[in-house]
mmCIF file of C-alpha atoms and ligand atoms in Angstrom:
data_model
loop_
_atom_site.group_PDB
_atom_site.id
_atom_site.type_symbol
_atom_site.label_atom_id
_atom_site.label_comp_id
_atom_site.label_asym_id
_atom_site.label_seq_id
_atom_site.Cartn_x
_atom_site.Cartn_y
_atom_site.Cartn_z
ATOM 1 C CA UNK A 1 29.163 -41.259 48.649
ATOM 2 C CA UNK A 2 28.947 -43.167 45.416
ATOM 3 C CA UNK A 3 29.016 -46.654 44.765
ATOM 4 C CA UNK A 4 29.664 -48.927 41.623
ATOM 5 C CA UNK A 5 27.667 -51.809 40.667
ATOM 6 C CA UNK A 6 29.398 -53.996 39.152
ATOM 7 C CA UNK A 7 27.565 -56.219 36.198
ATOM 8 C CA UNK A 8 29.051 -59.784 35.184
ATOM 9 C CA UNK A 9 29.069 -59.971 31.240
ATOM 10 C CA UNK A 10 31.758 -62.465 29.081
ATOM 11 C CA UNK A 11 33.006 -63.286 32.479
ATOM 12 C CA UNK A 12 34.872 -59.810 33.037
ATOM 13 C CA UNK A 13 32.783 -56.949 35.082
ATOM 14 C CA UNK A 14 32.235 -53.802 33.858
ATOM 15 C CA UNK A 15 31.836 -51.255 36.588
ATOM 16 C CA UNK A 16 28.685 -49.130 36.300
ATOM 17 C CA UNK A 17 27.713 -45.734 38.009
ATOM 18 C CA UNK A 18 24.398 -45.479 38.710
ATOM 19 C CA UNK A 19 23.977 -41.706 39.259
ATOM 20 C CA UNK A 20 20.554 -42.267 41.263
ATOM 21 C CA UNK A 21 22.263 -44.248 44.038
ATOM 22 C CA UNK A 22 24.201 -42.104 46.133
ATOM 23 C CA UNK A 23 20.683 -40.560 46.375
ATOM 24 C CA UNK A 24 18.789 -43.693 47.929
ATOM 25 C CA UNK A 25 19.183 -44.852 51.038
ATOM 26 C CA UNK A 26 19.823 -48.128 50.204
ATOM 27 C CA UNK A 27 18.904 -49.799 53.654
ATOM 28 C CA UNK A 28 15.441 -48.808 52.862
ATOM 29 C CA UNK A 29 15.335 -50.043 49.642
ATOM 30 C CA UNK A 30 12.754 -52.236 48.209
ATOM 31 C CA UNK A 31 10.174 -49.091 48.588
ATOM 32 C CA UNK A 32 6.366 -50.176 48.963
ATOM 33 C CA UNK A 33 5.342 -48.879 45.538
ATOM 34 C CA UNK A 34 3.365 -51.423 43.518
ATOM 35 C CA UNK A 35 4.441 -52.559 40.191
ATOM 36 C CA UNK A 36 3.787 -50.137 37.522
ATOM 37 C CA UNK A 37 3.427 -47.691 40.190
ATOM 38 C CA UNK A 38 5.031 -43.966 38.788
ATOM 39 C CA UNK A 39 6.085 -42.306 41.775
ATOM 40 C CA UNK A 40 9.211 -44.288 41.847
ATOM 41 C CA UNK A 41 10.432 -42.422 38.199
ATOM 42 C CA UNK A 42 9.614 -39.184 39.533
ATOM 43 C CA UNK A 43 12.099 -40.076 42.315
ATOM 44 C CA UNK A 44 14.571 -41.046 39.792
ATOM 45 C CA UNK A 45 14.109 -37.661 37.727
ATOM 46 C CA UNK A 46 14.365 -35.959 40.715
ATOM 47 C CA UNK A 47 17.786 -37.445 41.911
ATOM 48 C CA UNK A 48 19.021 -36.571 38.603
ATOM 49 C CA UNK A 49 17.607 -32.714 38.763
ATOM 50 C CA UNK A 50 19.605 -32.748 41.660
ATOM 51 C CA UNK A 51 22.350 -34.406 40.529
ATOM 52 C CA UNK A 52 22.652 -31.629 37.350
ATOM 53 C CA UNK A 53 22.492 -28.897 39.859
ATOM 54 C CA UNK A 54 25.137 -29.688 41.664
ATOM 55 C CA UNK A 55 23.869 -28.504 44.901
ATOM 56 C CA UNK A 56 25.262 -29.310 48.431
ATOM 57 C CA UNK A 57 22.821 -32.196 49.434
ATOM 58 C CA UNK A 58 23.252 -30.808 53.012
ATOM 59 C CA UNK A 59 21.785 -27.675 51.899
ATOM 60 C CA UNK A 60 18.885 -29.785 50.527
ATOM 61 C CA UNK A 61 15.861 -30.547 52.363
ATOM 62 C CA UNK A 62 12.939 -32.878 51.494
ATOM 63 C CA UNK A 63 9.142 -32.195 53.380
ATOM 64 C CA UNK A 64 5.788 -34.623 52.046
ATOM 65 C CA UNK A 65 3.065 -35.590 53.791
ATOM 66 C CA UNK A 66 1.020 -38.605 53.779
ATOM 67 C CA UNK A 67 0.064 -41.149 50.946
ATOM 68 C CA UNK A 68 1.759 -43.401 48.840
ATOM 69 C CA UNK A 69 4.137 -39.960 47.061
ATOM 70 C CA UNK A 70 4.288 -39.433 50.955
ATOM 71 C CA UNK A 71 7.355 -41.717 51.580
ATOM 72 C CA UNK A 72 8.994 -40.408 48.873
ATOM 73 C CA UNK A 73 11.041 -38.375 51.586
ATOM 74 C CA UNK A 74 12.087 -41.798 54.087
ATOM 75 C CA UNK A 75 14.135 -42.944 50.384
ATOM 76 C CA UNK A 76 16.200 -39.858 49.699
ATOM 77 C CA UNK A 77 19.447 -39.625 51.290
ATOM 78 C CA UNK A 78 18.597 -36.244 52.276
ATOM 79 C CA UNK A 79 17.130 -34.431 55.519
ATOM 80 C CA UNK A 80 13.853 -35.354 55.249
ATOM 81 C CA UNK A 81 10.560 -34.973 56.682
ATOM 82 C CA UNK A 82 7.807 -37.134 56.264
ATOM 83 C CA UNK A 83 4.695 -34.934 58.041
ATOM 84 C CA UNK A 84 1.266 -34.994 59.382
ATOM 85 C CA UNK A 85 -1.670 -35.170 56.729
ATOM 86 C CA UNK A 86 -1.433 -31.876 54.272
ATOM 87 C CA UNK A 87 0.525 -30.157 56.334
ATOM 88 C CA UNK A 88 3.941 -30.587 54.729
ATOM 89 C CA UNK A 89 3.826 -26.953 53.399
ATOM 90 C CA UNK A 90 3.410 -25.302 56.626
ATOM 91 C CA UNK A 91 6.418 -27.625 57.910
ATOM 92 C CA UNK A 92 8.445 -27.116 55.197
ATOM 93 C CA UNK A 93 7.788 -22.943 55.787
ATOM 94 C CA UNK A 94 8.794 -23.010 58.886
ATOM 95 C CA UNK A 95 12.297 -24.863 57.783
ATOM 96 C CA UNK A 96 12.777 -22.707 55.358
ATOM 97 C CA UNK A 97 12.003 -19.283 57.487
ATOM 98 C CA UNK A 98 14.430 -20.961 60.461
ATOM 99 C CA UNK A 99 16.971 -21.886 58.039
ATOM 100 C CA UNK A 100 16.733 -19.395 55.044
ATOM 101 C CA UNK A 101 19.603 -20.878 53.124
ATOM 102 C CA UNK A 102 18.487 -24.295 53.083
ATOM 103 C CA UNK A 103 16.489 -25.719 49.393
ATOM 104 C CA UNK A 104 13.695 -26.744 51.184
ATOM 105 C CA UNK A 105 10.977 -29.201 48.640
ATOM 106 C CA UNK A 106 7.785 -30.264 49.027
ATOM 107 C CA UNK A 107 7.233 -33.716 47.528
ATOM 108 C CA UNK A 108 3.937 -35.680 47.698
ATOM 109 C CA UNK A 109 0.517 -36.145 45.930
ATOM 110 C CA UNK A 110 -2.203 -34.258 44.733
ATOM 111 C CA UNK A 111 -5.003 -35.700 47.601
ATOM 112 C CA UNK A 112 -2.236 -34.617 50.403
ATOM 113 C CA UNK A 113 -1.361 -31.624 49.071
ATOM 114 C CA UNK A 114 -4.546 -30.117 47.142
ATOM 115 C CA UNK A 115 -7.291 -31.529 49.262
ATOM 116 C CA UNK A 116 -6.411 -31.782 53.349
ATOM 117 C CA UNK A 117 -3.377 -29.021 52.396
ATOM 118 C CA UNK A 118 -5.145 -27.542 49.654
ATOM 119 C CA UNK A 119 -5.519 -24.101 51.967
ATOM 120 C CA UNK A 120 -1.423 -23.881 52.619
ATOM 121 C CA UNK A 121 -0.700 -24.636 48.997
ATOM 122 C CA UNK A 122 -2.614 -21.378 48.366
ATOM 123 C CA UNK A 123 -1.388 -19.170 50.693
ATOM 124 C CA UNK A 124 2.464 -20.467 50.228
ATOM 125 C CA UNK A 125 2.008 -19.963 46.878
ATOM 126 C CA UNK A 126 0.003 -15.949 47.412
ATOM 127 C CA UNK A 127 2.900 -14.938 49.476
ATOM 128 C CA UNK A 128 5.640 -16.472 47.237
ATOM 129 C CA UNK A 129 7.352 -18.856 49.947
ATOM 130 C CA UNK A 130 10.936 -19.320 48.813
ATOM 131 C CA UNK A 131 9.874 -23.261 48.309
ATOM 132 C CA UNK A 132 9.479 -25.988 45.145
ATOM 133 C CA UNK A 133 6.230 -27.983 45.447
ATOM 134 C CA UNK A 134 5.965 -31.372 43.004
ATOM 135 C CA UNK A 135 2.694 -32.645 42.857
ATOM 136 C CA UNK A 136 2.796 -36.406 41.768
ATOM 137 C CA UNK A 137 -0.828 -36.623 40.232
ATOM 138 C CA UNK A 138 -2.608 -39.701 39.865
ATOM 139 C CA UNK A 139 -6.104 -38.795 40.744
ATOM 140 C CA UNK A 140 -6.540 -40.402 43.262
ATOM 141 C CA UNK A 141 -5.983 -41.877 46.693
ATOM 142 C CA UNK A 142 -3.645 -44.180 46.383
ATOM 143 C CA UNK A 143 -2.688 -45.486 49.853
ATOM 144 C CA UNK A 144 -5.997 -45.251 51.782
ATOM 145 C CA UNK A 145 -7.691 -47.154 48.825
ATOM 146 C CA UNK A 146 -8.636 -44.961 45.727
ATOM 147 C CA UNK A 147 -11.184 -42.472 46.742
ATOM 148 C CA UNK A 148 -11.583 -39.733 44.800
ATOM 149 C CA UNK A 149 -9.418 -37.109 44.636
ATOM 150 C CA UNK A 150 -9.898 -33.182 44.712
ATOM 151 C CA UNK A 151 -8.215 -34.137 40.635
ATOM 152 C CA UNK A 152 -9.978 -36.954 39.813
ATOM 153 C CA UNK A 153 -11.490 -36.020 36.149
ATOM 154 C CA UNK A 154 -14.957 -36.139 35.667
ATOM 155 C CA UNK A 155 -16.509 -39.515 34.586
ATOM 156 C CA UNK A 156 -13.877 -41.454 36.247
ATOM 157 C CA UNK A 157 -14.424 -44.376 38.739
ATOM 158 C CA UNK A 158 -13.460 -44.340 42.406
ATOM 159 C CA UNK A 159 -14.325 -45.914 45.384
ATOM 160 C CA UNK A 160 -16.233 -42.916 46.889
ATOM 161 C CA UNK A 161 -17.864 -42.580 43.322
ATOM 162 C CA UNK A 162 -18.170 -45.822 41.442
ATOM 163 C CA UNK A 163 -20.847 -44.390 38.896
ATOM 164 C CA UNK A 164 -18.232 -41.855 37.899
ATOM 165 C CA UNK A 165 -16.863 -38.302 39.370
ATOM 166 C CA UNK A 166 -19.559 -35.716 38.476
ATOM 167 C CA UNK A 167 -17.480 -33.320 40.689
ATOM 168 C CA UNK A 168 -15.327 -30.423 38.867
ATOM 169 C CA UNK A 169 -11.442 -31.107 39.341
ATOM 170 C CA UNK A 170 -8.799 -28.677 40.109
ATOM 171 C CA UNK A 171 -6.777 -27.714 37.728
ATOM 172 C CA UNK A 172 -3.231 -27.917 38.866
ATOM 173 C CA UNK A 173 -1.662 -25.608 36.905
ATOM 174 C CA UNK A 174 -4.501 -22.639 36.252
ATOM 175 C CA UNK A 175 -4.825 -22.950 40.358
ATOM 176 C CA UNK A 176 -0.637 -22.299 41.109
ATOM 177 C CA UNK A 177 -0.948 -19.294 38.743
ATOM 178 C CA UNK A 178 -3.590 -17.747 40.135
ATOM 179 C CA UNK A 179 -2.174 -18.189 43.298
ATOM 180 C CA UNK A 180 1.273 -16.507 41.857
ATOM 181 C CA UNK A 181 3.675 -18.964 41.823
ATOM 182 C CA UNK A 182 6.438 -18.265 39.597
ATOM 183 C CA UNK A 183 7.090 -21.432 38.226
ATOM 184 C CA UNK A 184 4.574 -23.891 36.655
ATOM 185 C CA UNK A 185 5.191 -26.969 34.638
ATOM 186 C CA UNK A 186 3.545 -30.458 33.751
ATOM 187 C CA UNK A 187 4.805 -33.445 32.237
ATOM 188 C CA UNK A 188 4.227 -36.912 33.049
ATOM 189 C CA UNK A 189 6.782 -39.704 33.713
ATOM 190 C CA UNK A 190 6.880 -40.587 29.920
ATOM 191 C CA UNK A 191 8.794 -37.693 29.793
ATOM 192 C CA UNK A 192 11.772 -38.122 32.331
ATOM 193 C CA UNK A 193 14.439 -35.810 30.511
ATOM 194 C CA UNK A 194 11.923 -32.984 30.463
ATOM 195 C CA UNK A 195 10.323 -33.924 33.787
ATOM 196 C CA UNK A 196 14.115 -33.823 35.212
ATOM 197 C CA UNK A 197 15.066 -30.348 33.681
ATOM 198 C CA UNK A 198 11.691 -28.749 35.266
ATOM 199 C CA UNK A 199 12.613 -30.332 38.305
ATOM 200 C CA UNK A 200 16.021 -28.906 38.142
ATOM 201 C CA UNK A 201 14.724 -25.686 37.151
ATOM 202 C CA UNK A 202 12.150 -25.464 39.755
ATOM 203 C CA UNK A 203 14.758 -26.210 42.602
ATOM 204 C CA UNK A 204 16.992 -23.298 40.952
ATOM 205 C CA UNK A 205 14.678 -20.612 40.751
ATOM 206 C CA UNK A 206 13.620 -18.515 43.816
ATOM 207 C CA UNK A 207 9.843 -17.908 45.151
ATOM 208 C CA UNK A 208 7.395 -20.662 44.631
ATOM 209 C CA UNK A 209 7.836 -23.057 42.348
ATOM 210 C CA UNK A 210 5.588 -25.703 41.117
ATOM 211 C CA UNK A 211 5.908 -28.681 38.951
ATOM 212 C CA UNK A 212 2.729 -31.350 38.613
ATOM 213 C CA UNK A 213 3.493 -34.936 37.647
ATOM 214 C CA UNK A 214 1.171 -37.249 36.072
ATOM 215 C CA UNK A 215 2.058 -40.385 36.884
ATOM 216 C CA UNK A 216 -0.295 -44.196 37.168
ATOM 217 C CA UNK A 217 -1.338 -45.980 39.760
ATOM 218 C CA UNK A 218 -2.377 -49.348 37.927
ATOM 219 C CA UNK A 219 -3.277 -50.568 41.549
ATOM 220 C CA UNK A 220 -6.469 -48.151 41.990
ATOM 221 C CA UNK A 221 -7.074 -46.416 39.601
ATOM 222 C CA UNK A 222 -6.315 -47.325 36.579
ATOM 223 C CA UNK A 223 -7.837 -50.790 37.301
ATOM 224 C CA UNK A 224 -11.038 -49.711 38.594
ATOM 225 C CA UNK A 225 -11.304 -47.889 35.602
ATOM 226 C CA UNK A 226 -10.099 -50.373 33.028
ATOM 227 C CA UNK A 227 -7.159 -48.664 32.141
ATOM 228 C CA UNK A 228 -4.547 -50.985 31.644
ATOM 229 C CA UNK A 229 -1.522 -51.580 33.242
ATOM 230 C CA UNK A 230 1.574 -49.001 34.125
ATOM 231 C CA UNK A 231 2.705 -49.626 30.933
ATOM 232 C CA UNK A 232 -0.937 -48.980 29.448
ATOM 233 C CA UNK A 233 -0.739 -45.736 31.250
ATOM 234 C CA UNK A 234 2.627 -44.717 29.685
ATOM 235 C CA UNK A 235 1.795 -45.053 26.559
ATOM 236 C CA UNK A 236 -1.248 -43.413 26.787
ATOM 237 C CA UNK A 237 0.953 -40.653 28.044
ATOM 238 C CA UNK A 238 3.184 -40.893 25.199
ATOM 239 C CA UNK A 239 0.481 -40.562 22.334
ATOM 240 C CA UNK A 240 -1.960 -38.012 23.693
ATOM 241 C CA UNK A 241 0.442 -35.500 25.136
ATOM 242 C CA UNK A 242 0.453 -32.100 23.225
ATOM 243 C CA UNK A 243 3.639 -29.907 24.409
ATOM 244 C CA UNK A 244 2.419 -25.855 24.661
ATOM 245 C CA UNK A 245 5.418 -24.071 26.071
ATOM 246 C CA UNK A 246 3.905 -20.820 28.000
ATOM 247 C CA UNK A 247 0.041 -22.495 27.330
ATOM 248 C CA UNK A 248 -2.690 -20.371 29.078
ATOM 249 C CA UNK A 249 -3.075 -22.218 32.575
ATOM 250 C CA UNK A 250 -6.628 -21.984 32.199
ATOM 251 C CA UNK A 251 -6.801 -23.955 28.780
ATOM 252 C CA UNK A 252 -4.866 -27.239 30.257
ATOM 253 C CA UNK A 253 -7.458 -28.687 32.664
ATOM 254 C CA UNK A 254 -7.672 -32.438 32.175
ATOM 255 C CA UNK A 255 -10.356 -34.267 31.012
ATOM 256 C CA UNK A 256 -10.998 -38.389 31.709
ATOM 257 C CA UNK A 257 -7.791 -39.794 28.761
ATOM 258 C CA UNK A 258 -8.164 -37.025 27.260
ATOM 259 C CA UNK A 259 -5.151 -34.930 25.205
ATOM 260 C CA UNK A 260 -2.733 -33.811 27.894
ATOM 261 C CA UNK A 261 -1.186 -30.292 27.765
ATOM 262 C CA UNK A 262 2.482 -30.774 28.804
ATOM 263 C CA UNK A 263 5.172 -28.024 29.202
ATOM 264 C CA UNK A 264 6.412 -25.117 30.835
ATOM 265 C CA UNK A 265 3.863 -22.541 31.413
ATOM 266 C CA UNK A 266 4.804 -20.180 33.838
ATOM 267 C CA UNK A 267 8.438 -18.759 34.325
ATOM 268 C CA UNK A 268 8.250 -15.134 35.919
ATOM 269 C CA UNK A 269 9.918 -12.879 38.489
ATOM 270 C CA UNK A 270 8.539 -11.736 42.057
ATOM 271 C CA UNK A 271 9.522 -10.736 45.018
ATOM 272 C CA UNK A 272 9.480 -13.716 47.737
ATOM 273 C CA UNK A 273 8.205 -13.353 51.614
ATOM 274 C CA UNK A 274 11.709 -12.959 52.720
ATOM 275 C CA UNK A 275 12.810 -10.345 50.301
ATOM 276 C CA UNK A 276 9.701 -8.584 50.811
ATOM 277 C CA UNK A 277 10.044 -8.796 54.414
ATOM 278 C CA UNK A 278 13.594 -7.405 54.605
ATOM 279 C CA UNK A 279 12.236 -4.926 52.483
ATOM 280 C CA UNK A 280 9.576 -3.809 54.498
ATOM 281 C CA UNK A 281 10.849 -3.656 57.757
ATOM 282 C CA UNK A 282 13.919 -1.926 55.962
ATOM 283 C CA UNK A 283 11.649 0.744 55.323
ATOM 284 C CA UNK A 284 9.675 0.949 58.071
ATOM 285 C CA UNK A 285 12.923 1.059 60.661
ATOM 286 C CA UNK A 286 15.824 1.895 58.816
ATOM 287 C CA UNK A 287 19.310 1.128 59.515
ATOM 288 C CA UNK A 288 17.949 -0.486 63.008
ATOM 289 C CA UNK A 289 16.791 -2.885 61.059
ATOM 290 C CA UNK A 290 18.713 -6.449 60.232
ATOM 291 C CA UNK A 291 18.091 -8.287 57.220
ATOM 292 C CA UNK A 292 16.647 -11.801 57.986
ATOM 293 C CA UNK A 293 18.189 -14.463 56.385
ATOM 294 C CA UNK A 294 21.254 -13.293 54.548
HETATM 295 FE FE1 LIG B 301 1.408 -46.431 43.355
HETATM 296 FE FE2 LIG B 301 -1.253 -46.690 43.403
HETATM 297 FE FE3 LIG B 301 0.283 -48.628 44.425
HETATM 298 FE FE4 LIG B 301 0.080 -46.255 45.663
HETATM 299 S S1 LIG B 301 -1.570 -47.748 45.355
HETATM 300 S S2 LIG B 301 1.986 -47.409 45.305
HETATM 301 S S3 LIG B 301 -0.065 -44.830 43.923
HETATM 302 S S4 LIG B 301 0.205 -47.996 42.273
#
């Protein structure tokens, strides 16, 4: 499936493997993001996470739902699904419960997922659904137009609230451990080698696994609030991000540029649904009984 660029230099090429390529479909390629957009790095990361874990891509499966982290799905080369409004957890349950062996993620942004789907994330994660969620947060609503977001800090400007957010913002992380998922991570696309080894841990680990990235979107929302550019946003990233391995979820809630916890803060065992399941009707029928999925 891969393909070499080739790159004209002292008039000889030099043939260069792009690792991210054989990833893309290329006939969609250029994507919609704007310049200085960050969903397109997460994408990269993500290739590479998969890429390092060497899975069969036609064991992978990609589910998001609607917004600009939303077509994240129609550019990777794998089965993908690009659902209704929040509902790309429910899909992507039902994929995974018809097709237990398949890797089934969840890939789209924190109004889709934690706002119209903010009820499936919770229950998906409560019952330990064998899936990996990434959140690309940029608090906001990027394609519709910037209104705020169910993670929009307080004191920042959207559309829907142009004298400033006086709303309390979930707290990604604190809200996927409650829940029980047993994975949780942040980083932001300043940090792509970390970002990409979360990523690739997420997508190896059974049960629910969650990783949140921060990521701008100089279009909306950092320009309405006179942020800068992408690049403004990265290194704003890059200086006020405070790495806290195994931090208590509910000390890393986000303020408006303030510090930014960063790390790995939940890694823990549970049973998932389908375990449990077999389990249970194990018990309850005995050797009648089939297990589901194996
Ligand atoms: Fe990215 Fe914002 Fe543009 Fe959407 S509107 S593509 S989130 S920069």
């Amino acid at each position: 499936m891969s393909q070499n660029l080739a790159i004209a230099a002292d008039e000889r090429e030099y043939p260069v493997e792009n690792p991210v390529i054989p990833y893309l479909r290329q006939e969609r390629i250029p994507h919609i993001w704007c310049p200085g957009c960050g969903i397109g790095t997460t994408v990269n990361c993500f290739a590479r996470a998969l890429t390092e874990s060497k899975r069969d891509l036609d064991q992978v499966a990609i589910v998001s739902g609607i917004g600009c982290t939303g077509r994240v799905a129609g550019y990777l080369n794998l089965d993908s699904f690009h659902t209704t409004h929040g509902r790309a957890i429910p899909f992507a349950t039902g994929l995974k419960l018809s097709n237990p062996k398949l890797k089934v993620v969840v890939y789209s942004g924190d109004g889709d997922l934690f706002a119209i789907g903010g009820n499936h994330f919770v229950h998906a994660a409560r019952r330990n659904m064998d899936l990996t969620v990434i959140c690309v947060n940029n608090f906001t609503y990027g394609m519709t137009g910037g209104q705020l977001a169910p993670t929009t800090p307080i004191g920042a400007s959207q559309t829907t609230m142009p004298y400033g957010n006086f709303e309390n913002p979930f707290n990604l992380p604190f809200l996927a451990d409650a829940c029980g998922a047993v994975y949780v991570a942040r980083w932001t696309v300043f940090h792509v080698k970390q970002l990409t080894r979360a990523m690739h841990e997420a997508i190896s680990k059974p049960g629910f696994t969650f990783v949140e990235v921060l990521a701008p979107c100089p279009t909306l929302y950092s320009r309405r609030n006179k942020l800068g550019d992408g690049v403004d946003q990265v290194k704003y990233y890059k200086e006020r991000s405070v790495v806290k391995h195994g931090a208590a979820t509910k000390e890393v809630a986000l303020g408006f540029q303030g510090d930014i916890v960063v790390g790995k803060f939940v890694d823990r065992e549970r049973e998932t649904w389908l375990d449990g399941m077999n389990a249970h009707f194990e018990k309850v029928l005995g050797p009648r009984y089939r297990r589901y999925g194996e």
